[in-house]
Structures are given as structure tokens and as C-alpha cells.
């Protein structure tokens, strides 16, 4: 079985500042993929960033980057220069090769102007 | 290209009534998923289809829930009879194959309220 844990139910950040959302996971597989999804009030899950477990280099997408620590099974998301539009629920997710996408419980991010 | 389309967007029903949700995946995506998301929680998989075959339905409460994916394209999820605890957002997603590093594409979901 695979599990994903997000220990921060809520986070707050000042506009233009940087915030880091935490995620830990557990899997017995060596080949897997990790994702961060954003869910605004519209409810649609939007893919923010992805990381292949076999890649040591941390993924980066514009203002979003991850800190992937495979040995520690940790996958945190850093948002730089936070914007009001970043306010949403953020979900960490794990996809084993041949398995299904498993989500964490989510972190609500609030951005203060 | 249209994304994953779900309808209705909202549904309010009385307990013990039936309800159905519809999903149209992205063209060419052979794998389709139904997830349930309770308030304040992450989505949980109910059922996964590869083409028209349900390959993982272990989390589907089969006494009241049913699903079908005729012709391997559109899918319908049904609840009969609905219970108060079924109130949740029902998300549909699709992928090519098992998604791999591309993840899944999600629809906007149907918010079900059972009163």
C-alpha cells in the first residue's frame, strides 16, 4: 500500500514572499512519480509540478519548485513570489508505476495582500 | 481541446433517492477514474477503467454504487439509494495509459448534497 501525508492543514504567506508546503510519502516501489496539484474553489485539480523518482534533479516550473529527498521520502513544494491567485488547496500525490494516484489530505494556502 | 467534462456541476437530492453523474474524458485517454472527495480531504479512488473494463473497483461500495463505461469513452456513476454520508464531490479524471509522469487530467467534479 502507498500513503501520502501532508502535516500542514493550513499555511499562510504574505504576497511576494516564499512559502514551503510539506509532504511525506511511503511506498515499497522504486519506480514512481510525485505530483503537486492545486485545487481552487472551482474544484478542478490543476497539475502544478511533477517529479520522476529516478531523477535526482529537483523539478522547477517558473515560481514553483520542489525539494525531493528520496531517502527520507519527502517531497516539499516551494512557491516563490507568492501571488493572490496562488491561494487554493494544494495536494501532494503519488503514482506508482502500475498503480493509481494516491493523494494526501491537502494544505490550504492563504495569501495575504 | 476540451478537458474532462462532468455533469451536473451540483446536485441536491433527498436520502434514499437515486442519482447519476456523467463524465466525458479527454479524447484518446483510455483510462478513466472516479474519485470521491469528502469535505476538507484529499480525493479517494472509487473505480478505475481501462477502456471499457473496470480493473480496480475495490473501493466502490457495491451495495449502492455502480458504474459503467460503455464503448470505452463516456462513463456514468450511479448511487441508489443515496445516504447522507454520500455527500461529497465526485471527481472524474482520465489519462493515457496509467498516467505515468503526466499524471491525470481532472474534471471540475459534481458536488452532491444529500438531505
Short mmCIF file of C-alpha atoms in Angstrom, two decimals:
data_model
loop_
_atom_site.label_atom_id
_atom_site.label_comp_id
_atom_site.label_asym_id
_atom_site.label_seq_id
_atom_site.Cartn_x
_atom_site.Cartn_y
_atom_site.Cartn_z
CA UNK A 1 0.00 0.00 0.00
CA UNK A 2 1.13 3.56 -0.59
CA UNK A 3 0.38 6.54 1.64
CA UNK A 4 0.82 10.30 1.35
CA UNK A 5 0.84 12.61 4.37
CA UNK A 6 0.55 16.38 4.47
CA UNK A 7 1.08 17.58 8.02
CA UNK A 8 0.09 21.21 7.50
CA UNK A 9 -3.70 21.66 7.26
CA UNK A 10 -3.28 25.41 6.66
CA UNK A 11 -0.48 27.76 5.69
CA UNK A 12 -0.38 31.49 5.28
CA UNK A 13 2.04 33.66 3.31
CA UNK A 14 2.39 37.34 2.58
CA UNK A 15 2.10 38.35 -1.04
CA UNK A 16 5.51 38.31 -2.79
CA UNK A 17 7.03 36.14 -0.06
CA UNK A 18 8.07 32.48 -0.23
CA UNK A 19 6.26 29.53 1.33
CA UNK A 20 7.05 25.82 1.57
CA UNK A 21 4.41 23.09 1.79
CA UNK A 22 5.47 19.74 3.23
CA UNK A 23 4.69 16.22 2.07
CA UNK A 24 5.94 12.80 3.08
CA UNK A 25 5.05 9.51 1.47
CA UNK A 26 5.56 5.81 1.80
CA UNK A 27 5.85 3.23 -0.96
CA UNK A 28 7.64 -0.05 -1.46
CA UNK A 29 8.20 0.66 -5.14
CA UNK A 30 11.43 2.06 -6.54
CA UNK A 31 9.78 3.47 -9.66
CA UNK A 32 7.13 6.12 -9.04
CA UNK A 33 6.06 9.67 -9.77
CA UNK A 34 5.22 12.52 -7.44
CA UNK A 35 2.94 15.46 -8.10
CA UNK A 36 1.61 18.63 -6.59
CA UNK A 37 -1.92 19.58 -7.61
CA UNK A 38 -3.69 22.87 -6.94
CA UNK A 39 -7.45 22.90 -6.32
CA UNK A 40 -9.07 26.35 -6.37
CA UNK A 41 -12.73 26.87 -5.39
CA UNK A 42 -13.71 25.83 -8.91
CA UNK A 43 -12.77 22.31 -7.70
CA UNK A 44 -10.75 21.35 -10.76
CA UNK A 45 -7.44 19.72 -9.90
CA UNK A 46 -4.66 21.56 -11.72
CA UNK A 47 -1.25 19.94 -12.09
CA UNK A 48 1.41 22.29 -10.70
CA UNK A 49 4.60 20.25 -10.90
CA UNK A 50 5.78 16.67 -11.32
CA UNK A 51 8.88 14.71 -10.29
CA UNK A 52 10.12 11.34 -11.52
CA UNK A 53 11.63 9.33 -8.65
CA UNK A 54 14.60 8.20 -10.75
CA UNK A 55 15.66 11.80 -11.36
CA UNK A 56 17.88 13.35 -8.71
CA UNK A 57 17.43 16.87 -10.01
CA UNK A 58 14.59 18.77 -8.38
CA UNK A 59 11.81 19.85 -10.74
CA UNK A 60 11.13 23.54 -11.32
CA UNK A 61 8.22 25.27 -13.04
CA UNK A 62 8.52 29.05 -13.02
CA UNK A 63 7.81 30.15 -9.40
CA UNK A 64 7.22 26.57 -8.23
CA UNK A 65 9.99 24.18 -7.25
CA UNK A 66 10.28 21.01 -5.24
CA UNK A 67 12.75 19.61 -2.74
CA UNK A 68 12.76 15.87 -3.39
CA UNK A 69 14.53 13.80 -0.75
CA UNK A 70 14.13 10.20 -1.88
CA UNK A 71 15.82 8.54 1.09
CA UNK A 72 13.69 10.50 3.50
CA UNK A 73 10.58 10.04 1.31
CA UNK A 74 9.95 13.75 1.42
CA UNK A 75 8.58 15.95 -1.37
CA UNK A 76 8.04 19.59 -0.43
CA UNK A 77 6.74 22.39 -2.66
CA UNK A 78 8.23 25.86 -2.60
CA UNK A 79 6.27 28.78 -4.01
CA UNK A 80 8.34 31.90 -4.61
CA UNK A 81 6.98 35.42 -5.06
CA UNK A 82 3.54 34.31 -3.88
CA UNK A 83 0.57 35.83 -5.67
CA UNK A 84 -3.05 36.23 -4.62
CA UNK A 85 -4.01 33.71 -7.30
CA UNK A 86 -1.93 31.05 -5.56
CA UNK A 87 -4.49 30.82 -2.78
CA UNK A 88 -6.05 27.34 -3.00
CA UNK A 89 -5.90 23.81 -1.62
CA UNK A 90 -2.68 22.04 -2.54
CA UNK A 91 -2.48 18.26 -2.74
CA UNK A 92 0.60 16.10 -2.87
CA UNK A 93 0.08 12.87 -4.84
CA UNK A 94 1.99 9.67 -5.57
CA UNK A 95 1.61 7.41 -8.59
CA UNK A 96 3.28 4.02 -8.52
CA UNK A 97 4.01 2.54 -11.92
CA UNK A 98 1.09 0.22 -12.48
CA UNK A 99 -0.92 1.64 -9.59
CA UNK A 100 -3.24 4.56 -9.07
CA UNK A 101 -2.80 8.15 -7.94
CA UNK A 102 -2.93 8.47 -4.16
CA UNK A 103 -3.47 11.88 -2.58
CA UNK A 104 -2.54 13.44 0.72
CA UNK A 105 -5.09 15.25 2.87
CA UNK A 106 -4.25 18.67 1.44
CA UNK A 107 -2.93 22.02 2.68
CA UNK A 108 -4.99 25.17 2.43
CA UNK A 109 -2.79 28.08 1.37
CA UNK A 110 -3.88 31.60 2.16
CA UNK A 111 -2.12 34.58 0.59
CA UNK A 112 -2.31 37.90 2.41
CA UNK A 113 -2.15 41.14 0.41
CA UNK B 1 -9.24 20.74 -26.90
CA UNK B 2 -11.96 20.26 -24.30
CA UNK B 3 -10.84 18.92 -20.96
CA UNK B 4 -12.60 16.30 -18.90
CA UNK B 5 -16.28 17.24 -18.85
CA UNK B 6 -18.55 16.36 -15.95
CA UNK B 7 -22.22 16.98 -15.34
CA UNK B 8 -24.13 18.05 -13.43
CA UNK B 9 -21.99 20.51 -11.53
CA UNK B 10 -24.26 20.44 -8.49
CA UNK B 11 -26.91 18.02 -7.31
CA UNK B 12 -29.14 18.11 -4.26
CA UNK B 13 -31.29 15.08 -3.53
CA UNK B 14 -33.21 13.59 -0.64
CA UNK B 15 -31.83 10.47 1.01
CA UNK B 16 -32.93 7.19 -0.49
CA UNK B 17 -33.26 8.77 -3.93
CA UNK B 18 -31.10 7.69 -6.88
CA UNK B 19 -28.54 9.94 -8.54
CA UNK B 20 -26.24 9.66 -11.54
CA UNK B 21 -23.11 11.52 -12.62
CA UNK B 22 -21.73 11.68 -16.11
CA UNK B 23 -18.14 12.05 -17.36
CA UNK B 24 -16.64 12.57 -20.79
CA UNK B 25 -12.85 12.09 -20.74
CA UNK B 26 -10.24 13.68 -22.95
CA UNK B 27 -10.28 12.22 -26.45
CA UNK B 28 -7.76 9.40 -26.72
CA UNK B 29 -7.45 8.80 -22.99
CA UNK B 30 -8.19 5.12 -22.50
CA UNK B 31 -8.06 5.14 -18.70
CA UNK B 32 -10.83 6.76 -16.67
CA UNK B 33 -11.09 7.21 -12.90
CA UNK B 34 -13.85 8.16 -10.49
CA UNK B 35 -12.73 9.71 -7.21
CA UNK B 36 -14.74 10.82 -4.19
CA UNK B 37 -13.57 13.84 -2.22
CA UNK B 38 -15.08 14.43 1.20
CA UNK B 39 -15.05 17.96 2.58
CA UNK B 40 -11.56 19.02 3.67
CA UNK B 41 -9.93 15.81 2.49
CA UNK B 42 -8.00 14.51 -0.48
CA UNK B 43 -9.70 12.55 -3.26
CA UNK B 44 -10.02 8.78 -2.88
CA UNK B 45 -10.29 6.39 -5.79
CA UNK B 46 -13.62 4.63 -6.29
CA UNK B 47 -13.07 2.86 -9.59
CA UNK B 48 -10.64 2.76 -12.49
CA UNK B 49 -11.44 1.77 -16.06
CA UNK B 50 -9.07 0.72 -18.79
CA UNK B 51 -11.13 1.12 -21.93
CA UNK B 52 -14.49 -0.44 -21.03
CA UNK B 53 -13.12 -2.79 -18.36
CA UNK B 54 -13.25 -1.95 -14.66
CA UNK B 55 -9.78 -3.00 -13.49
CA UNK B 56 -9.89 -1.65 -9.94
CA UNK B 57 -13.20 -1.26 -8.11
CA UNK B 58 -12.10 -2.45 -4.68
CA UNK B 59 -13.11 0.86 -3.04
CA UNK B 60 -16.52 1.08 -4.68
CA UNK B 61 -19.40 0.38 -2.23
CA UNK B 62 -21.07 -2.12 -4.48
CA UNK B 63 -24.26 -2.41 -2.48
CA UNK B 64 -25.34 1.04 -3.62
CA UNK B 65 -22.81 2.30 -6.15
CA UNK B 66 -22.49 1.20 -9.76
CA UNK B 67 -20.57 2.47 -12.74
CA UNK B 68 -20.33 1.79 -16.42
CA UNK B 69 -18.20 2.86 -19.33
CA UNK B 70 -19.90 1.71 -22.46
CA UNK B 71 -17.74 1.71 -25.61
CA UNK B 72 -14.76 2.78 -23.54
CA UNK B 73 -15.49 6.52 -23.74
CA UNK B 74 -18.14 8.21 -21.55
CA UNK B 75 -18.80 6.93 -18.07
CA UNK B 76 -21.68 7.10 -15.63
CA UNK B 77 -21.50 6.68 -11.86
CA UNK B 78 -24.75 5.89 -10.06
CA UNK B 79 -25.80 5.80 -6.43
CA UNK B 80 -29.01 4.06 -5.45
CA UNK B 81 -30.24 4.70 -2.83
CA UNK B 82 -28.24 7.71 -1.67
CA UNK B 83 -27.37 8.15 2.01
CA UNK B 84 -26.47 11.27 3.96
CA UNK B 85 -22.84 10.15 4.09
CA UNK B 86 -22.61 10.18 0.30
CA UNK B 87 -22.49 13.98 0.31
CA UNK B 88 -19.16 14.79 -1.33
CA UNK B 89 -17.54 15.98 -4.55
CA UNK B 90 -17.29 13.27 -7.20
CA UNK B 91 -14.32 13.84 -9.50
CA UNK B 92 -13.68 12.18 -12.81
CA UNK B 93 -10.20 12.01 -14.32
CA UNK B 94 -8.61 10.46 -17.36
CA UNK B 95 -5.15 9.52 -18.58
CA UNK B 96 -3.39 7.85 -21.45
CA UNK B 97 -2.31 4.51 -20.08
CA UNK B 98 -1.62 4.72 -16.35
CA UNK B 99 -0.65 8.35 -16.45
CA UNK B 100 2.98 7.87 -15.59
CA UNK B 101 4.80 11.15 -15.23
CA UNK B 102 1.96 13.08 -16.86
CA UNK B 103 -0.50 12.44 -14.06
CA UNK B 104 -4.19 12.63 -14.70
CA UNK B 105 -6.46 15.34 -16.10
CA UNK B 106 -9.39 16.08 -13.84
CA UNK B 107 -12.84 17.46 -14.44
CA UNK B 108 -14.46 20.08 -12.23
CA UNK B 109 -16.45 17.50 -10.33
CA UNK B 110 -20.05 17.15 -9.20
CA UNK B 111 -20.90 18.39 -5.72
CA UNK B 112 -23.55 16.08 -4.28
CA UNK B 113 -25.61 17.10 -1.26
CA UNK B 114 -27.91 14.51 0.25
CA UNK B 115 -30.56 15.95 2.60
#
